[in-house]
mmCIF file of C-alpha atoms in Angstrom:
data_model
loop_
_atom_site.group_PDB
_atom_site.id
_atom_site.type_symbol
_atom_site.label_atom_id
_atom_site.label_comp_id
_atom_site.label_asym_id
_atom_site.label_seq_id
_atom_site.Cartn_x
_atom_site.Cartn_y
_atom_site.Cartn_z
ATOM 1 C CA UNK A 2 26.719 50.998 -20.282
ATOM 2 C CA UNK A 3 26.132 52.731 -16.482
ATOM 3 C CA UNK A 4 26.500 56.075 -15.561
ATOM 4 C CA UNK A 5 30.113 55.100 -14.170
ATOM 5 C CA UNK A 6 31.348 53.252 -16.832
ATOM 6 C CA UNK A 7 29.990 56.146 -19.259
ATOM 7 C CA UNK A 8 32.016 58.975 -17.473
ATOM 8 C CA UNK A 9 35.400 56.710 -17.093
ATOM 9 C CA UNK A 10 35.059 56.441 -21.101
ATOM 10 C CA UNK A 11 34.287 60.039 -21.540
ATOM 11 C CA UNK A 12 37.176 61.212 -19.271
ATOM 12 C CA UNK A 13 39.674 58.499 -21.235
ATOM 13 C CA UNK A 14 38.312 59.832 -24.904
ATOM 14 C CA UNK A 15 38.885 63.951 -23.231
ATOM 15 C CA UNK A 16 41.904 62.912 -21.920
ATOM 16 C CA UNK A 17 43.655 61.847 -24.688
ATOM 17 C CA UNK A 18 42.198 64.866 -26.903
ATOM 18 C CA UNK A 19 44.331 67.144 -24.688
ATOM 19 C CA UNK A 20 46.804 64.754 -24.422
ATOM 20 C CA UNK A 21 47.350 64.953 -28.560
ATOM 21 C CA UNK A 22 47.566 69.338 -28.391
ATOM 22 C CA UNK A 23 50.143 68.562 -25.894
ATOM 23 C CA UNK A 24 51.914 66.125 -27.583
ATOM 24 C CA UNK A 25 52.236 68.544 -31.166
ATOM 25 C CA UNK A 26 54.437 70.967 -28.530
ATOM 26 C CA UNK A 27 56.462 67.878 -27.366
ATOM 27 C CA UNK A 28 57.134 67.225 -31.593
ATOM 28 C CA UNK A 29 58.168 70.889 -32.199
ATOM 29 C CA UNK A 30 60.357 70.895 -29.199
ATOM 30 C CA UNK A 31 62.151 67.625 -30.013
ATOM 31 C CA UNK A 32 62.935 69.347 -33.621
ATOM 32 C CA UNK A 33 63.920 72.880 -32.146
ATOM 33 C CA UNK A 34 66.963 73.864 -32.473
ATOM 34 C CA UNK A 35 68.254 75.876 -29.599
ATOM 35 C CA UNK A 36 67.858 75.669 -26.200
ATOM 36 C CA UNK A 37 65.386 78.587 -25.426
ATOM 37 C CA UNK A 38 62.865 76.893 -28.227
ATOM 38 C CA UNK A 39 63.300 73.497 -26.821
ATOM 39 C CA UNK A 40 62.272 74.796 -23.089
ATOM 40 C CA UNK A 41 59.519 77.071 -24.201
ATOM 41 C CA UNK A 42 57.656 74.424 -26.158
ATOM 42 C CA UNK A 43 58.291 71.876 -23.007
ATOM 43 C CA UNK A 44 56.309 74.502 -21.173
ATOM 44 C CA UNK A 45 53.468 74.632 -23.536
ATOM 45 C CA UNK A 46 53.211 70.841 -23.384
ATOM 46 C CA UNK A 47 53.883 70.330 -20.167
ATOM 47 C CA UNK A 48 50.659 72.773 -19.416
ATOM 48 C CA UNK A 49 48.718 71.111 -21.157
ATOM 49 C CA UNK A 50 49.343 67.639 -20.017
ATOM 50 C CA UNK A 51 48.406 68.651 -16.753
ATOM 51 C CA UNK A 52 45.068 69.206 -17.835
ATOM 52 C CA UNK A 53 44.868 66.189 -19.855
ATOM 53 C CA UNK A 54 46.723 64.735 -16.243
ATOM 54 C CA UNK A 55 43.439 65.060 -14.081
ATOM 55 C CA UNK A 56 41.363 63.567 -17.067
ATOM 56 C CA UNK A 57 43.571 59.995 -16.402
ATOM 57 C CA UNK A 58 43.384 60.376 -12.539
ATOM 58 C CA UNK A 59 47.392 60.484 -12.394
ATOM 59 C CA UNK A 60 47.802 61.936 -9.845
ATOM 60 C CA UNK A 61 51.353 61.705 -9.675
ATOM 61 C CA UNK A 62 51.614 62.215 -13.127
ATOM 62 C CA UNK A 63 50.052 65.809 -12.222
ATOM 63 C CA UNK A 64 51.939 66.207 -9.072
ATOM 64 C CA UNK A 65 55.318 66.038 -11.448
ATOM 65 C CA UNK A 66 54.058 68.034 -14.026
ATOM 66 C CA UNK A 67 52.664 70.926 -11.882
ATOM 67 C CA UNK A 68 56.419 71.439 -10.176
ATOM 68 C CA UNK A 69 57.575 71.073 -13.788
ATOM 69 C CA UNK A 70 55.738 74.200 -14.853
ATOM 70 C CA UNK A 71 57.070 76.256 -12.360
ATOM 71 C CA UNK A 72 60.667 74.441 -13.230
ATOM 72 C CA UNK A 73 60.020 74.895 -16.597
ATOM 73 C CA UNK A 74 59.324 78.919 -16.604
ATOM 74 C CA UNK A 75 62.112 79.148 -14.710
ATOM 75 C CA UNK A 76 64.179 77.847 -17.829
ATOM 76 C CA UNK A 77 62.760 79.607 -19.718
ATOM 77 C CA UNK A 78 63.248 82.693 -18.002
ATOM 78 C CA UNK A 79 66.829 82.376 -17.626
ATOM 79 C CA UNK A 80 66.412 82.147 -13.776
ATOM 80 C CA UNK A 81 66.797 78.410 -13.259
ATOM 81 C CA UNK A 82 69.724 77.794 -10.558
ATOM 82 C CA UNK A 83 71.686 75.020 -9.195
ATOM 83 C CA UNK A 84 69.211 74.935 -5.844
ATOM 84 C CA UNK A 85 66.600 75.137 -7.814
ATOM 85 C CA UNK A 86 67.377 71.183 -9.702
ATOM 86 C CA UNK A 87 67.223 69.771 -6.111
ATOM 87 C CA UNK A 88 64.613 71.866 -4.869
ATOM 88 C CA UNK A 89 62.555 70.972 -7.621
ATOM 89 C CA UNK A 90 63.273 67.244 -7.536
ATOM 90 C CA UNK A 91 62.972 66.618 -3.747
ATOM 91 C CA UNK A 92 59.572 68.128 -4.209
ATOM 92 C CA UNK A 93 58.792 65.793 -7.625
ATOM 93 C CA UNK A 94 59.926 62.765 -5.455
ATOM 94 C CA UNK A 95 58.093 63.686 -1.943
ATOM 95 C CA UNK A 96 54.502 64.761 -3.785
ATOM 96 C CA UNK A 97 54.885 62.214 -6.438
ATOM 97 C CA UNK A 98 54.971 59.565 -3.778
ATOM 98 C CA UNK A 99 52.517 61.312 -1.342
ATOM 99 C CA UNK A 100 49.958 61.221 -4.384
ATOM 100 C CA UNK A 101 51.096 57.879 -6.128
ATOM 101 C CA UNK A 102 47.973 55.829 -7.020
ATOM 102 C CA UNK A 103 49.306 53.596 -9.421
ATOM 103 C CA UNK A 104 52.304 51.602 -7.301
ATOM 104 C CA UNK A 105 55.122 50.718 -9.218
ATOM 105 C CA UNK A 106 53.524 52.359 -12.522
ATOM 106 C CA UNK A 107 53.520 55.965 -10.918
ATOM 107 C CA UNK A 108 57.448 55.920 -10.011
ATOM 108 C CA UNK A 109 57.650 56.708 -13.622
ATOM 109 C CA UNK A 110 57.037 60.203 -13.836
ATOM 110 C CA UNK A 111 58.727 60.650 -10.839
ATOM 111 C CA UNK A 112 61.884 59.427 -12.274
ATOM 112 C CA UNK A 113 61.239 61.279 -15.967
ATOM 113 C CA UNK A 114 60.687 64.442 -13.914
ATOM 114 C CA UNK A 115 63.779 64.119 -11.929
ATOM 115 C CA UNK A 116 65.792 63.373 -14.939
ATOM 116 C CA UNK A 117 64.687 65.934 -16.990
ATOM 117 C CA UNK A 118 65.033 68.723 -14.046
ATOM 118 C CA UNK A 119 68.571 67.863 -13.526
ATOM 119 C CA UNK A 120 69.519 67.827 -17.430
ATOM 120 C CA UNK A 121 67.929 70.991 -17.158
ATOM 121 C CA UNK A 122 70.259 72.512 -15.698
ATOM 122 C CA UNK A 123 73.460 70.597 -16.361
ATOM 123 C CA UNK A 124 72.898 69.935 -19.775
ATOM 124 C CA UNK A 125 74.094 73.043 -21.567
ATOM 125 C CA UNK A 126 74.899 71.715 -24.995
ATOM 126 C CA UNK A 127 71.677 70.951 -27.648
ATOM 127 C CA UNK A 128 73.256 67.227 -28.130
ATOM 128 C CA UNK A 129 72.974 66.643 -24.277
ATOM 129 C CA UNK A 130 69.292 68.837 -24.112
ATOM 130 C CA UNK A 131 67.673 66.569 -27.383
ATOM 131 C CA UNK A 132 69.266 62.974 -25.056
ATOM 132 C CA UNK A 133 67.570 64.004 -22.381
ATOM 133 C CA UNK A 134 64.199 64.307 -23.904
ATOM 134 C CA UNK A 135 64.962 61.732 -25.821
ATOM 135 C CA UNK A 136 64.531 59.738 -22.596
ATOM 136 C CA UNK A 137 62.306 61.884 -20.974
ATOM 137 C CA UNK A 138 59.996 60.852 -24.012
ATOM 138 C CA UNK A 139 60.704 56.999 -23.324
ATOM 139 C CA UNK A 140 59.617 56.980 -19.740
ATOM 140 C CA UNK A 141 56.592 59.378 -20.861
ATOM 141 C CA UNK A 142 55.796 56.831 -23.631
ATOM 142 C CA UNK A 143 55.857 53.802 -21.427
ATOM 143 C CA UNK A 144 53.216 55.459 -18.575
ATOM 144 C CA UNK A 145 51.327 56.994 -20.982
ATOM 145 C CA UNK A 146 50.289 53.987 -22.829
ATOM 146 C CA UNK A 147 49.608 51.912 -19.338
ATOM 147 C CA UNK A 148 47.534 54.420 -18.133
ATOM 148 C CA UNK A 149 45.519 54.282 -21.600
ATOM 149 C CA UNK A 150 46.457 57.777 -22.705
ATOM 150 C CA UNK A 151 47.218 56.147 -26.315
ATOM 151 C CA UNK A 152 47.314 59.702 -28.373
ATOM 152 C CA UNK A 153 50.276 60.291 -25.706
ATOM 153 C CA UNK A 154 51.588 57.069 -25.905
ATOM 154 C CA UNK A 155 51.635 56.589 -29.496
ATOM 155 C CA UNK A 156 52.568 60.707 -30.000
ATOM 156 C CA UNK A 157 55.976 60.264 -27.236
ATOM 157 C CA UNK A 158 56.770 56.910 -28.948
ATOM 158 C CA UNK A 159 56.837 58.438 -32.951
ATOM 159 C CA UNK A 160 58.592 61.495 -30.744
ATOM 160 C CA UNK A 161 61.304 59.416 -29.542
ATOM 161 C CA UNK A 162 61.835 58.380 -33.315
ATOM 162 C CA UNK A 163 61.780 61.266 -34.549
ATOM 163 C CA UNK A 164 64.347 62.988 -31.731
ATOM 164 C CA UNK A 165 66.548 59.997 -31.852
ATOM 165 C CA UNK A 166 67.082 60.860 -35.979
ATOM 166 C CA UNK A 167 67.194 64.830 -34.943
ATOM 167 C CA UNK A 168 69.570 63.954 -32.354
ATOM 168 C CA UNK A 169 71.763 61.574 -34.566
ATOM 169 C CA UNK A 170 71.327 64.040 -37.614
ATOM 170 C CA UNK A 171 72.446 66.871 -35.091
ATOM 171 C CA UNK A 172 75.770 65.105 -34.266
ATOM 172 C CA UNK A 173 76.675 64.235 -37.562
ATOM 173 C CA UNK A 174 76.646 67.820 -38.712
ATOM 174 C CA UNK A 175 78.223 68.882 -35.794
ATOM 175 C CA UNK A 176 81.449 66.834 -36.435
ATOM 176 C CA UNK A 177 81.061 67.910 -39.901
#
């Protein structure tokens, strides 16, 4: 194996370590229960995908993520605004096309990241919050696993189980 081919395996095996610590964050906030516990763990992860980000050369997976920390502390803090959702996702759209190195494949995050930042702020009940990730999780899933990062892949697609059921379980006892 060269020198090349030796540090592309390396950065894939790294990358999806990280990519696994982020992932346990995504898992606790698909099963939290209110809204500041969701956002606060989609902080953590999204943090540490970013690292895990440069690892898989995504560039616009990074791009997306890196306005979504900002977005996300914002949430967190109680100081996310209505300028703020198209602010945010002008900027995901512009840099995540500026940096795009995987055509078609990169629009993904872009789209997750602009979904997410607008659910952020409309969504205001838990039902709405858990069906957004819920399909923030999906489009994750999907790029994750075509860009090899399988421990995300594998981590967003047992996620997306396991929110669907919260989310499902969550309606039933709220009409209950």
């Amino acid at each position: 194996m060269g020198r090349k081919r030796g540090a592309a395996v390396l950065s894939l095996v790294i990358g999806n370590c990280i990519s696994a610590a982020a992932s346990v964050f995504l898992a606790i906030s698909s099963c939290a229960r209110n809204q500041k516990t969701i956002y606060l763990f989609q902080l953590l992860e999204t943090a540490t995908f970013c690292v895990s980000s440069v690892f898989f050369a995504s560039w616009a997976g990074l791009s997306t993520l890196l306005v979504s920390l900002v977005r996300n502390v914002l949430v967190v803090k109680n100081r996310f605004r209505k300028w703020h959702v198209y602010l945010f996702s002008a900027l995901v759209v512009l840099l995540g096309l500026y940096v795009n190195n995987r055509g078609a494949l990169g629009l993904l995050p872009i789209t997750a990241t602009v979904e997410i930042t607008f659910a952020n702020y409309y969504a205001k009940s838990v039902a709405l919050i858990k069906a957004s990730v819920l399909l923030n999780t999906v489009l994750w899933a999907v790029y994750s696993c075509l860009i090899w990062d399988f421990a995300a892949g594998i981590s967003e697609i047992l996620i997306s189980v396991l929110g669907a059921a919260s989310l499902i379980q969550y309606m039933r006892q709220s009409r209950g």
